[in-house]
């Protein structure tokens, strides 16, 4: 192969060698090529354009060299080797023969060594040239620009000398001769490596500790981090039944291919409710990277919070964002930035808390220039869209409500944070309490208190329990049911912590009165923040809102993590939920807040209008005039989701349980009672409106309602009030037969609320909770409403045997309960006994759908025993289990004389000939089965014939499905022909339900 061909064959590798290293490496290759006259000056200028991606310049250079022929190609290889330091035979520094007649040529011929001689002396040389009048001040400044590295300045000086015909080249040559040769300017890309190291150590120190809320301790993240359940969000455009497994991913695998919905996008979206652990998970990601344990494909990780970005009020460029908002390179800024632009695949940017970004995602403004400044929101949106730093990975976290379909278009994969598993809660407590005795007691306490157990799946609640463990162990936690209970507990804990002993405040004496001024100060600030989408408060704002040392010492305001590098970091609430909690306090106890604002809270619809930062530059907090209007305006401008959380707390604070605590704090003028009755009215009316909006049932169909997220919020607020009477009033007259609450982020806490309210329905209801995260603990919470459930659909809810066994125990006592759907959970043979007893003892039970679980022949045999004693079941779904031949045989034999089963699915169950024979025998005898689904098994032509044979004596079956088997049709073979005829004889039904 000739050099040119070889050169061409090596092209992609060469591009890599030229572009994947630093700009310095590339420029030193150019030095060699210039000095060997492979490149003309014109060529050189075309491959050294500033601001162009290195890969583009590299490709251009290869084209130029290739066009010049074989020898030039050879020289390019030599230059690459020399620049990489592989070829040590460098020109001896001082021994070049001077060509006095043409010093400019001399400068060019010895360019590589001259650069190495002068890069450390450019400043001095420039002063000298200035002194001798060879250069103007302006020209000096051009060479000195801070964006250039010292070797780049050296090259610019040589370029200047080349084009100036005023003796400067001659002067330079003479001067240079006396200088020693320095080591290569930046051997092996030191600038970017130094930056990488600095970034790593910055991120490491930022992520090492989990600053706990009260600021009394600093926990090592490593010691207390507990795995959080991370689930891949299903692609809703694909039929849910065909999405097999429960896709849980581990944190280190979040960039893997599974779950990818858009190959072209770079953003991994991480969604979770407030307190579900998004920030902590991101912090763990940063720590794993910074300590070299995972994510090492990324050389650079840039962590941002949307709170921090929001505070940037001037135009920013990509470079300013990375360097000024994250980590500043001590040298070679331009070179480092160029490296980042050239190697986006080595870069990860994380953005925490998109729901707190006051700008809504839009793709209206396109900004592609990495160097031009633009607004911070435009920068973020264009990064997410891939217009900037394409191929750099991004992780964005958000609460669900802030994720629009618009944003989803640019998402590579979406993950949901489901909170701690049961084991996770236990592990969390053990990690937080080194004394195993204490840890044991806390774990027992949590497990024994069902409502508390449900709440603890949300990490922030686990943290509260852990923090308040002393109070809980002392006084028990039977009274802890609601979110408000938990937040009051932690408030009391902090008050206790901040009170000197002699003030006489103890848990149990339950008075907040001495701390009322502080609570109101915090509440005012919180509400103002919600209304202006401000979550971080400067010292000036704190001062303006009347906060004093005592207020701060309570511990609910902490230094903002987003601004940790600054010495006077602003303050933020421990967590957004605490901001809402204090805002609720203020709405109830603030002297000037009238009951009319309650309506505004529960009828909240955000009005887009002028910025409240302008309307209320903290003045509303300072002056009481027009307070009511100000509060209303703030509520109208706040993020609806934060208003919902505030309303939940407000309802909780007005519960009978906490009435005493609140009433003690009210001034004579505080219309607390009026506020309470307004809340009741709003809740009851809100729910009624929801139900009334359901269109009347189509004749022949049940009246069904698809719940909106607002419905779940109203139910939660009702639950917080713990007012049985109100719950009864709100729903007892409502008529709905099918209530669909799918894809609504229903966890255990929501299940408790649903049960609390729905148990009052007068008519039986089919409750459809598919595609949520109910889990075993959620199932437990649902038990109180099982009595009114005619059917319960719990597809894809992370439920295991334990949860189902509890459910069945209860269901056996519920006359109306007739249908259970459990497609895609974690059931194994261990729950088969329980399910069999459901079949055996509940003779009005109609449908059991167990598709896509882990039931084998062992479980199928147990189920078959239950079936033998049953005479009501009509639908049995076992799609996607592994009952095999033995299981099929057991089920078939149980069905010989079964009189009610109409539909049986054994799709995808590893069934072969033996199973088919047993099923054929069953078909000969059974007189009720109308549809049998056997797709995706191991059936052969003969098995089909066997089944067909069985069918000859059967008169009930209308549909036999065995598509997707590999069946060879031979028209000369009579039996198979018969099968063909038969399969066309049986009508294909709708395959709507597989599970
Ligand atoms: P989010 O960002 O979703 O609102 P956070 O990450 O702030 O939630 O979590 C709230 C609190 O819960 C944290 O401050 C921490 O105390 C606790 N927490 C969250 N996730 C974990 C975890 N994986 N391991 C240990 N503690 C956690």
Tab-separated table of N, CA and C and ligand atoms in Angstrom, residues 210-211 213 224-228 272-281 352 417 420 428 432 459-460 463 561 575-576, ligand 1:
chain	number	residue	atom	x	y	z
A	210	UNK	N	-23.771	15.179	53.319
A	210	UNK	CA	-25.180	15.509	53.189
A	210	UNK	C	-25.455	16.487	54.313
A	211	UNK	N	-25.600	17.747	53.951
A	211	UNK	CA	-25.778	18.718	55.035
A	211	UNK	C	-27.162	18.504	55.605
A	213	UNK	N	-30.481	18.987	57.861
A	213	UNK	CA	-31.248	20.207	57.888
A	213	UNK	C	-30.977	21.122	59.062
A	224	UNK	N	-24.473	7.173	54.691
A	224	UNK	CA	-25.924	7.066	54.917
A	224	UNK	C	-26.735	6.900	53.629
A	225	UNK	N	-26.068	6.960	52.474
A	225	UNK	CA	-26.840	6.837	51.235
A	225	UNK	C	-27.490	5.460	51.146
A	226	UNK	N	-28.760	5.459	50.871
A	226	UNK	CA	-29.520	4.213	50.771
A	226	UNK	C	-30.128	4.155	49.377
A	227	UNK	N	-30.071	2.984	48.763
A	227	UNK	CA	-30.577	2.906	47.383
A	227	UNK	C	-32.058	3.243	47.321
A	228	UNK	N	-32.381	3.980	46.312
A	228	UNK	CA	-33.733	4.443	46.070
A	228	UNK	C	-34.229	3.673	44.847
A	272	UNK	N	-39.512	12.700	40.274
A	272	UNK	CA	-39.947	12.216	41.586
A	272	UNK	C	-40.627	13.328	42.346
A	273	UNK	N	-41.521	12.942	43.244
A	273	UNK	CA	-42.229	13.943	44.041
A	273	UNK	C	-41.264	14.630	45.003
A	274	UNK	N	-41.737	15.699	45.634
A	274	UNK	CA	-40.894	16.415	46.593
A	274	UNK	C	-40.481	15.470	47.717
A	275	UNK	N	-39.206	15.462	48.015
A	275	UNK	CA	-38.724	14.634	49.123
A	275	UNK	C	-38.441	13.199	48.737
A	276	UNK	N	-38.606	12.875	47.445
A	276	UNK	CA	-38.400	11.479	47.040
A	276	UNK	C	-36.919	11.156	46.876
A	277	UNK	N	-36.057	12.150	46.974
A	277	UNK	CA	-34.621	11.878	46.972
A	277	UNK	C	-33.899	12.224	45.685
A	278	UNK	N	-34.447	13.128	44.890
A	278	UNK	CA	-33.809	13.462	43.610
A	278	UNK	C	-32.449	14.123	43.818
A	279	UNK	N	-32.425	15.139	44.686
A	279	UNK	CA	-31.165	15.867	44.880
A	279	UNK	C	-30.111	14.946	45.478
A	280	UNK	N	-30.559	14.109	46.393
A	280	UNK	CA	-29.592	13.223	47.056
A	280	UNK	C	-29.032	12.214	46.051
A	281	UNK	N	-29.893	11.722	45.187
A	281	UNK	CA	-29.429	10.769	44.177
A	281	UNK	C	-28.409	11.421	43.244
A	352	UNK	N	-30.415	20.123	38.713
A	352	UNK	CA	-31.350	19.639	39.737
A	352	UNK	C	-32.517	20.618	39.885
A	417	UNK	N	-38.377	8.080	40.322
A	417	UNK	CA	-37.811	7.743	41.623
A	417	UNK	C	-38.961	7.305	42.516
A	420	UNK	N	-37.907	4.545	48.947
A	420	UNK	CA	-37.252	3.368	49.528
A	420	UNK	C	-38.160	2.151	49.460
A	428	UNK	N	-31.918	2.283	55.849
A	428	UNK	CA	-31.762	3.716	56.131
A	428	UNK	C	-31.643	3.947	57.642
A	432	UNK	N	-28.410	5.287	59.881
A	432	UNK	CA	-28.463	6.523	60.662
A	432	UNK	C	-28.232	6.298	62.144
A	459	UNK	N	-38.231	9.257	51.204
A	459	UNK	CA	-37.040	9.441	52.034
A	459	UNK	C	-37.125	10.579	53.047
A	460	UNK	N	-37.762	11.683	52.655
A	460	UNK	CA	-37.767	12.799	53.595
A	460	UNK	C	-38.512	12.419	54.881
A	463	UNK	N	-36.288	10.370	57.001
A	463	UNK	CA	-35.351	11.257	57.692
A	463	UNK	C	-36.001	11.873	58.937
A	561	UNK	N	-27.339	25.259	49.348
A	561	UNK	CA	-26.338	24.323	48.815
A	561	UNK	C	-25.905	24.729	47.406
A	575	UNK	N	-36.120	22.352	52.810
A	575	UNK	CA	-36.680	21.616	51.694
A	575	UNK	C	-37.908	22.387	51.251
A	576	UNK	N	-38.251	22.296	50.004
A	576	UNK	CA	-39.399	23.061	49.498
A	576	UNK	C	-40.669	22.749	50.301
B	1	LIG	P1	-35.974	15.839	46.523
B	1	LIG	O1	-34.792	16.448	45.840
B	1	LIG	O2	-36.621	14.767	45.693
B	1	LIG	O3	-36.979	16.834	47.007
B	1	LIG	P2	-34.049	15.192	48.583
B	1	LIG	O4	-32.990	14.521	47.795
B	1	LIG	O5	-33.823	16.597	48.981
B	1	LIG	O6	-35.454	15.080	47.837
B	1	LIG	O7	-34.324	14.280	49.851
B	1	LIG	C1	-34.851	14.753	51.059
B	1	LIG	C2	-34.090	14.164	52.222
B	1	LIG	O8	-34.310	12.760	52.291
B	1	LIG	C3	-32.576	14.295	52.109
B	1	LIG	O9	-32.132	15.497	52.662
B	1	LIG	C4	-32.065	13.122	52.900
B	1	LIG	O10	-32.053	13.397	54.282
B	1	LIG	C5	-33.116	12.078	52.635
B	1	LIG	N1	-32.723	11.199	51.511
B	1	LIG	C6	-33.174	11.283	50.253
B	1	LIG	N2	-32.666	10.293	49.492
B	1	LIG	C7	-31.862	9.585	50.283
B	1	LIG	C8	-31.045	8.441	50.077
B	1	LIG	N3	-30.986	7.833	48.884
B	1	LIG	N4	-30.333	7.957	51.123
B	1	LIG	C9	-30.409	8.561	52.324
B	1	LIG	N5	-31.160	9.644	52.575
B	1	LIG	C10	-31.894	10.161	51.585
